[in-house]
Amino acid sequence: MKGKLVLAMIVAGGIMLYLSGCAKESADRLSEGSICDTTNVSYSKQILPILQDNCYTCHQGSAASSGIDLSVFATLQAHVANGDLKSAVTHTGNVTPMPFELPMLPSCEVNTIVAWVDQGALNN
Ligand code: HEC
């Protein structure tokens, strides 16, 4: 009788270990799913939404901050070419960190912009 109880406890313990292992595994899989994919960054699918959400409030239209209208691709390109875009979003170099007086963008968004610049800042 005692033997059976011990056996039952071992089995129950085993099941609990197994279940917690699964829970951990699925949590790992979840975080894997949110890994930042910066291969072949698309301007229209990835960069444009970041700029629209975080930059256009100040950098769009005739009243754009510092006259920098980032919704004009040629203007954006000019700030890629002089290195300001990368410096501004990575908070490096001598340019004013962007978004202006706001927290730095999440690392995935920063990395995506940097990767797009490094891949030639294509209008793709
Ligand atoms: C709250 C308004 C605001 C937001 C949001 C904002 N900017 Fe700016 N941006 C400014 C101002 C103001 C300046 C001029 C700063 C200065 O002259 O020191 C500026 C300047 C810049 C410059 C030129 C940097 C320099 O020092 O010459 C770049 C590039 C730039 N912004 C890119 C961006 C990008 C990219 C985003 C979004 C990630 C962004 N900004 C979001 C207000 C903003």
PDB file of C-alpha atoms and ligand atoms in Angstrom:
ATOM      1  CA  MET A   1       0.000   0.000   0.000  1.00  0.00           C
ATOM      2  CA  LYS A   2       2.780   2.436   0.933  1.00  0.00           C
ATOM      3  CA  GLY A   3       4.650   1.391  -2.192  1.00  0.00           C
ATOM      4  CA  LYS A   4       1.680   2.305  -4.341  1.00  0.00           C
ATOM      5  CA  LEU A   5       1.401   5.758  -2.715  1.00  0.00           C
ATOM      6  CA  VAL A   6       5.077   6.458  -3.350  1.00  0.00           C
ATOM      7  CA  LEU A   7       4.669   5.304  -6.924  1.00  0.00           C
ATOM      8  CA  ALA A   8       1.625   7.553  -7.374  1.00  0.00           C
ATOM      9  CA  MET A   9       3.581  10.508  -6.021  1.00  0.00           C
ATOM     10  CA  ILE A  10       6.470   9.837  -8.375  1.00  0.00           C
ATOM     11  CA  VAL A  11       4.087   9.612 -11.321  1.00  0.00           C
ATOM     12  CA  ALA A  12       2.292  12.821 -10.271  1.00  0.00           C
ATOM     13  CA  GLY A  13       5.624  14.580  -9.821  1.00  0.00           C
ATOM     14  CA  GLY A  14       6.714  13.386 -13.214  1.00  0.00           C
ATOM     15  CA  ILE A  15       3.564  14.723 -14.828  1.00  0.00           C
ATOM     16  CA  MET A  16       4.045  18.099 -13.156  1.00  0.00           C
ATOM     17  CA  LEU A  17       7.650  18.303 -14.331  1.00  0.00           C
ATOM     18  CA  TYR A  18       6.549  17.341 -17.817  1.00  0.00           C
ATOM     19  CA  LEU A  19       3.823  19.998 -17.852  1.00  0.00           C
ATOM     20  CA  SER A  20       6.087  22.764 -16.551  1.00  0.00           C
ATOM     21  CA  GLY A  21       8.623  21.751 -19.182  1.00  0.00           C
ATOM     22  CA  CYS A  22       5.960  22.262 -21.841  1.00  0.00           C
ATOM     23  CA  ALA A  23       4.989  25.623 -20.444  1.00  0.00           C
ATOM     24  CA  LYS A  24       8.598  26.760 -20.589  1.00  0.00           C
ATOM     25  CA  GLU A  25       9.009  25.423 -24.087  1.00  0.00           C
ATOM     26  CA  SER A  26       5.982  27.295 -25.383  1.00  0.00           C
ATOM     27  CA  ALA A  27       7.191  30.485 -23.702  1.00  0.00           C
ATOM     28  CA  ASP A  28      10.520  30.040 -25.501  1.00  0.00           C
ATOM     29  CA  ARG A  29       8.733  29.514 -28.761  1.00  0.00           C
ATOM     30  CA  LEU A  30       6.720  32.684 -28.194  1.00  0.00           C
ATOM     31  CA  SER A  31       9.798  34.821 -27.620  1.00  0.00           C
ATOM     32  CA  GLU A  32      11.393  33.204 -30.658  1.00  0.00           C
ATOM     33  CA  GLY A  33       8.399  34.336 -32.698  1.00  0.00           C
ATOM     34  CA  SER A  34       9.056  37.928 -31.751  1.00  0.00           C
ATOM     35  CA  ILE A  35      12.720  37.867 -32.790  1.00  0.00           C
ATOM     36  CA  CYS A  36      13.434  40.958 -34.837  1.00  0.00           C
ATOM     37  CA  ASP A  37      13.782  40.007 -38.504  1.00  0.00           C
ATOM     38  CA  THR A  38      15.949  42.572 -40.294  1.00  0.00           C
ATOM     39  CA  THR A  39      16.718  40.637 -43.470  1.00  0.00           C
ATOM     40  CA  ASN A  40      15.644  42.418 -46.661  1.00  0.00           C
ATOM     41  CA  VAL A  41      13.897  45.274 -44.911  1.00  0.00           C
ATOM     42  CA  SER A  42      11.041  46.781 -46.895  1.00  0.00           C
ATOM     43  CA  TYR A  43      10.521  50.535 -46.885  1.00  0.00           C
ATOM     44  CA  SER A  44       6.787  50.341 -47.482  1.00  0.00           C
ATOM     45  CA  LYS A  45       6.073  47.442 -45.111  1.00  0.00           C
ATOM     46  CA  GLN A  46       8.451  48.202 -42.233  1.00  0.00           C
ATOM     47  CA  ILE A  47      10.069  51.639 -42.367  1.00  0.00           C
ATOM     48  CA  LEU A  48       7.076  53.703 -43.444  1.00  0.00           C
ATOM     49  CA  PRO A  49       4.855  52.518 -40.544  1.00  0.00           C
ATOM     50  CA  ILE A  50       7.640  53.285 -38.021  1.00  0.00           C
ATOM     51  CA  LEU A  51       8.081  56.788 -39.433  1.00  0.00           C
ATOM     52  CA  GLN A  52       4.331  57.393 -39.624  1.00  0.00           C
ATOM     53  CA  ASP A  53       3.826  56.317 -36.018  1.00  0.00           C
ATOM     54  CA  ASN A  54       6.858  58.018 -34.485  1.00  0.00           C
ATOM     55  CA  CYS A  55       8.117  60.821 -36.688  1.00  0.00           C
ATOM     56  CA  TYR A  56       5.378  62.249 -38.903  1.00  0.00           C
ATOM     57  CA  THR A  57       3.772  64.117 -35.981  1.00  0.00           C
ATOM     58  CA  CYS A  58       6.702  66.537 -36.270  1.00  0.00           C
ATOM     59  CA  HIS A  59       8.271  65.712 -39.634  1.00  0.00           C
ATOM     60  CA  GLN A  60       5.480  65.920 -42.156  1.00  0.00           C
ATOM     61  CA  GLY A  61       4.169  68.751 -44.254  1.00  0.00           C
ATOM     62  CA  SER A  62       5.128  72.387 -44.613  1.00  0.00           C
ATOM     63  CA  ALA A  63       5.459  72.973 -40.848  1.00  0.00           C
ATOM     64  CA  ALA A  64       7.834  70.022 -40.363  1.00  0.00           C
ATOM     65  CA  SER A  65      10.411  70.386 -37.584  1.00  0.00           C
ATOM     66  CA  SER A  66      13.685  71.791 -38.904  1.00  0.00           C
ATOM     67  CA  GLY A  67      12.018  71.769 -42.332  1.00  0.00           C
ATOM     68  CA  ILE A  68      12.606  68.023 -42.493  1.00  0.00           C
ATOM     69  CA  ASP A  69       9.567  66.397 -44.124  1.00  0.00           C
ATOM     70  CA  LEU A  70      10.308  62.692 -43.796  1.00  0.00           C
ATOM     71  CA  SER A  71       7.232  61.775 -45.835  1.00  0.00           C
ATOM     72  CA  VAL A  72       9.145  63.053 -48.897  1.00  0.00           C
ATOM     73  CA  PHE A  73      11.349  60.134 -49.875  1.00  0.00           C
ATOM     74  CA  ALA A  74      14.093  62.354 -51.322  1.00  0.00           C
ATOM     75  CA  THR A  75      14.302  64.225 -48.004  1.00  0.00           C
ATOM     76  CA  LEU A  76      14.485  60.970 -46.096  1.00  0.00           C
ATOM     77  CA  GLN A  77      17.201  59.783 -48.503  1.00  0.00           C
ATOM     78  CA  ALA A  78      19.203  62.966 -47.942  1.00  0.00           C
ATOM     79  CA  HIS A  79      19.206  62.323 -44.197  1.00  0.00           C
ATOM     80  CA  VAL A  80      20.237  58.735 -44.784  1.00  0.00           C
ATOM     81  CA  ALA A  81      23.087  59.926 -46.993  1.00  0.00           C
ATOM     82  CA  ASN A  82      24.451  62.441 -44.480  1.00  0.00           C
ATOM     83  CA  GLY A  83      24.190  59.874 -41.675  1.00  0.00           C
ATOM     84  CA  ASP A  84      21.713  61.922 -39.604  1.00  0.00           C
ATOM     85  CA  LEU A  85      18.860  59.426 -39.712  1.00  0.00           C
ATOM     86  CA  LYS A  86      20.952  56.594 -38.302  1.00  0.00           C
ATOM     87  CA  SER A  87      22.601  58.839 -35.701  1.00  0.00           C
ATOM     88  CA  ALA A  88      19.292  60.340 -34.636  1.00  0.00           C
ATOM     89  CA  VAL A  89      17.503  57.021 -34.022  1.00  0.00           C
ATOM     90  CA  THR A  90      20.511  55.271 -32.483  1.00  0.00           C
ATOM     91  CA  HIS A  91      21.240  58.299 -30.274  1.00  0.00           C
ATOM     92  CA  THR A  92      24.843  58.461 -31.429  1.00  0.00           C
ATOM     93  CA  GLY A  93      26.962  61.178 -32.969  1.00  0.00           C
ATOM     94  CA  ASN A  94      26.321  64.915 -32.882  1.00  0.00           C
ATOM     95  CA  VAL A  95      22.704  65.029 -34.030  1.00  0.00           C
ATOM     96  CA  THR A  96      19.749  65.624 -31.716  1.00  0.00           C
ATOM     97  CA  PRO A  97      18.390  62.237 -30.566  1.00  0.00           C
ATOM     98  CA  MET A  98      15.013  61.291 -32.101  1.00  0.00           C
ATOM     99  CA  PRO A  99      12.126  61.043 -31.486  1.00  0.00           C
ATOM    100  CA  PHE A 100      12.701  64.542 -30.078  1.00  0.00           C
ATOM    101  CA  GLU A 101      12.552  64.622 -26.255  1.00  0.00           C
ATOM    102  CA  LEU A 102      10.857  61.234 -26.247  1.00  0.00           C
ATOM    103  CA  PRO A 103      12.184  57.777 -25.307  1.00  0.00           C
ATOM    104  CA  MET A 104      14.318  55.977 -27.875  1.00  0.00           C
ATOM    105  CA  LEU A 105      12.364  53.725 -30.236  1.00  0.00           C
ATOM    106  CA  PRO A 106      12.145  50.030 -29.225  1.00  0.00           C
ATOM    107  CA  SER A 107      15.343  48.197 -30.183  1.00  0.00           C
ATOM    108  CA  CYS A 108      13.669  46.212 -32.965  1.00  0.00           C
ATOM    109  CA  GLU A 109      12.517  49.412 -34.661  1.00  0.00           C
ATOM    110  CA  VAL A 110      15.968  50.980 -34.305  1.00  0.00           C
ATOM    111  CA  ASN A 111      17.620  47.827 -35.665  1.00  0.00           C
ATOM    112  CA  THR A 112      15.162  47.701 -38.559  1.00  0.00           C
ATOM    113  CA  ILE A 113      15.938  51.300 -39.558  1.00  0.00           C
ATOM    114  CA  VAL A 114      19.691  50.679 -39.256  1.00  0.00           C
ATOM    115  CA  ALA A 115      19.419  47.501 -41.350  1.00  0.00           C
ATOM    116  CA  TRP A 116      17.374  49.329 -44.012  1.00  0.00           C
ATOM    117  CA  VAL A 117      20.024  52.080 -44.187  1.00  0.00           C
ATOM    118  CA  ASP A 118      22.825  49.502 -44.390  1.00  0.00           C
ATOM    119  CA  GLN A 119      20.945  47.638 -47.121  1.00  0.00           C
ATOM    120  CA  GLY A 120      20.969  50.774 -49.275  1.00  0.00           C
ATOM    121  CA  ALA A 121      17.815  52.568 -48.060  1.00  0.00           C
ATOM    122  CA  LEU A 122      15.774  51.243 -50.966  1.00  0.00           C
ATOM    123  CA  ASN A 123      12.349  52.591 -51.852  1.00  0.00           C
ATOM    124  CA  ASN A 124      11.026  49.042 -51.847  1.00  0.00           C
TER     125      ASN A 124
HETATM  126  C1  HEC B   1       8.190  65.843 -31.050  1.00  0.00           C
HETATM  127  C2  HEC B   1       8.635  66.229 -32.370  1.00  0.00           C
HETATM  128  C3  HEC B   1       9.588  65.318 -33.085  1.00  0.00           C
HETATM  129  C4  HEC B   1       9.476  63.964 -33.302  1.00  0.00           C
HETATM  130  C5  HEC B   1       8.374  63.025 -32.841  1.00  0.00           C
HETATM  131  C6  HEC B   1      10.615  63.600 -34.117  1.00  0.00           C
HETATM  132  N1  HEC B   1      11.400  64.676 -34.367  1.00  0.00           N
HETATM  133 FE1  HEC B   1      13.088  64.731 -35.495  1.00  0.00          FE
HETATM  134  N2  HEC B   1      13.371  66.673 -35.040  1.00  0.00           N
HETATM  135  C7  HEC B   1      12.538  67.424 -34.230  1.00  0.00           C
HETATM  136  C8  HEC B   1      13.176  68.708 -33.976  1.00  0.00           C
HETATM  137  C9  HEC B   1      12.591  69.815 -33.110  1.00  0.00           C
HETATM  138  C10 HEC B   1      14.395  68.696 -34.660  1.00  0.00           C
HETATM  139  C11 HEC B   1      15.469  69.773 -34.678  1.00  0.00           C
HETATM  140  C12 HEC B   1      16.408  69.422 -33.548  1.00  0.00           C
HETATM  141  C13 HEC B   1      17.566  70.346 -33.411  1.00  0.00           C
HETATM  142  O1  HEC B   1      17.767  71.178 -34.280  1.00  0.00           O
HETATM  143  O2  HEC B   1      18.298  70.181 -32.417  1.00  0.00           O
HETATM  144  C14 HEC B   1      14.478  67.408 -35.344  1.00  0.00           C
HETATM  145  C15 HEC B   1      15.548  67.008 -36.119  1.00  0.00           C
HETATM  146  C16 HEC B   1      15.645  65.785 -36.752  1.00  0.00           C
HETATM  147  C17 HEC B   1      16.720  65.391 -37.601  1.00  0.00           C
HETATM  148  C18 HEC B   1      17.947  66.210 -37.903  1.00  0.00           C
HETATM  149  C19 HEC B   1      18.896  65.968 -36.739  1.00  0.00           C
HETATM  150  C20 HEC B   1      19.873  67.060 -36.534  1.00  0.00           C
HETATM  151  O3  HEC B   1      20.324  67.202 -35.360  1.00  0.00           O
HETATM  152  O4  HEC B   1      20.192  67.764 -37.467  1.00  0.00           O
HETATM  153  C21 HEC B   1      16.450  64.115 -38.025  1.00  0.00           C
HETATM  154  C22 HEC B   1      17.308  63.257 -38.947  1.00  0.00           C
HETATM  155  C23 HEC B   1      15.209  63.727 -37.419  1.00  0.00           C
HETATM  156  N3  HEC B   1      14.739  64.755 -36.662  1.00  0.00           N
HETATM  157  C24 HEC B   1      14.633  62.492 -37.590  1.00  0.00           C
HETATM  158  C25 HEC B   1      13.543  62.050 -36.851  1.00  0.00           C
HETATM  159  C26 HEC B   1      13.066  60.696 -36.889  1.00  0.00           C
HETATM  160  C27 HEC B   1      13.629  59.581 -37.747  1.00  0.00           C
HETATM  161  C28 HEC B   1      12.004  60.653 -36.034  1.00  0.00           C
HETATM  162  C29 HEC B   1      11.184  59.445 -35.675  1.00  0.00           C
HETATM  163  C30 HEC B   1      11.889  58.304 -35.170  1.00  0.00           C
HETATM  164  C31 HEC B   1      11.839  61.962 -35.463  1.00  0.00           C
HETATM  165  N4  HEC B   1      12.794  62.791 -35.968  1.00  0.00           N
HETATM  166  C32 HEC B   1      10.845  62.297 -34.562  1.00  0.00           C
HETATM  167  C33 HEC B   1      11.319  67.049 -33.744  1.00  0.00           C
HETATM  168  C34 HEC B   1      10.815  65.759 -33.742  1.00  0.00           C
END
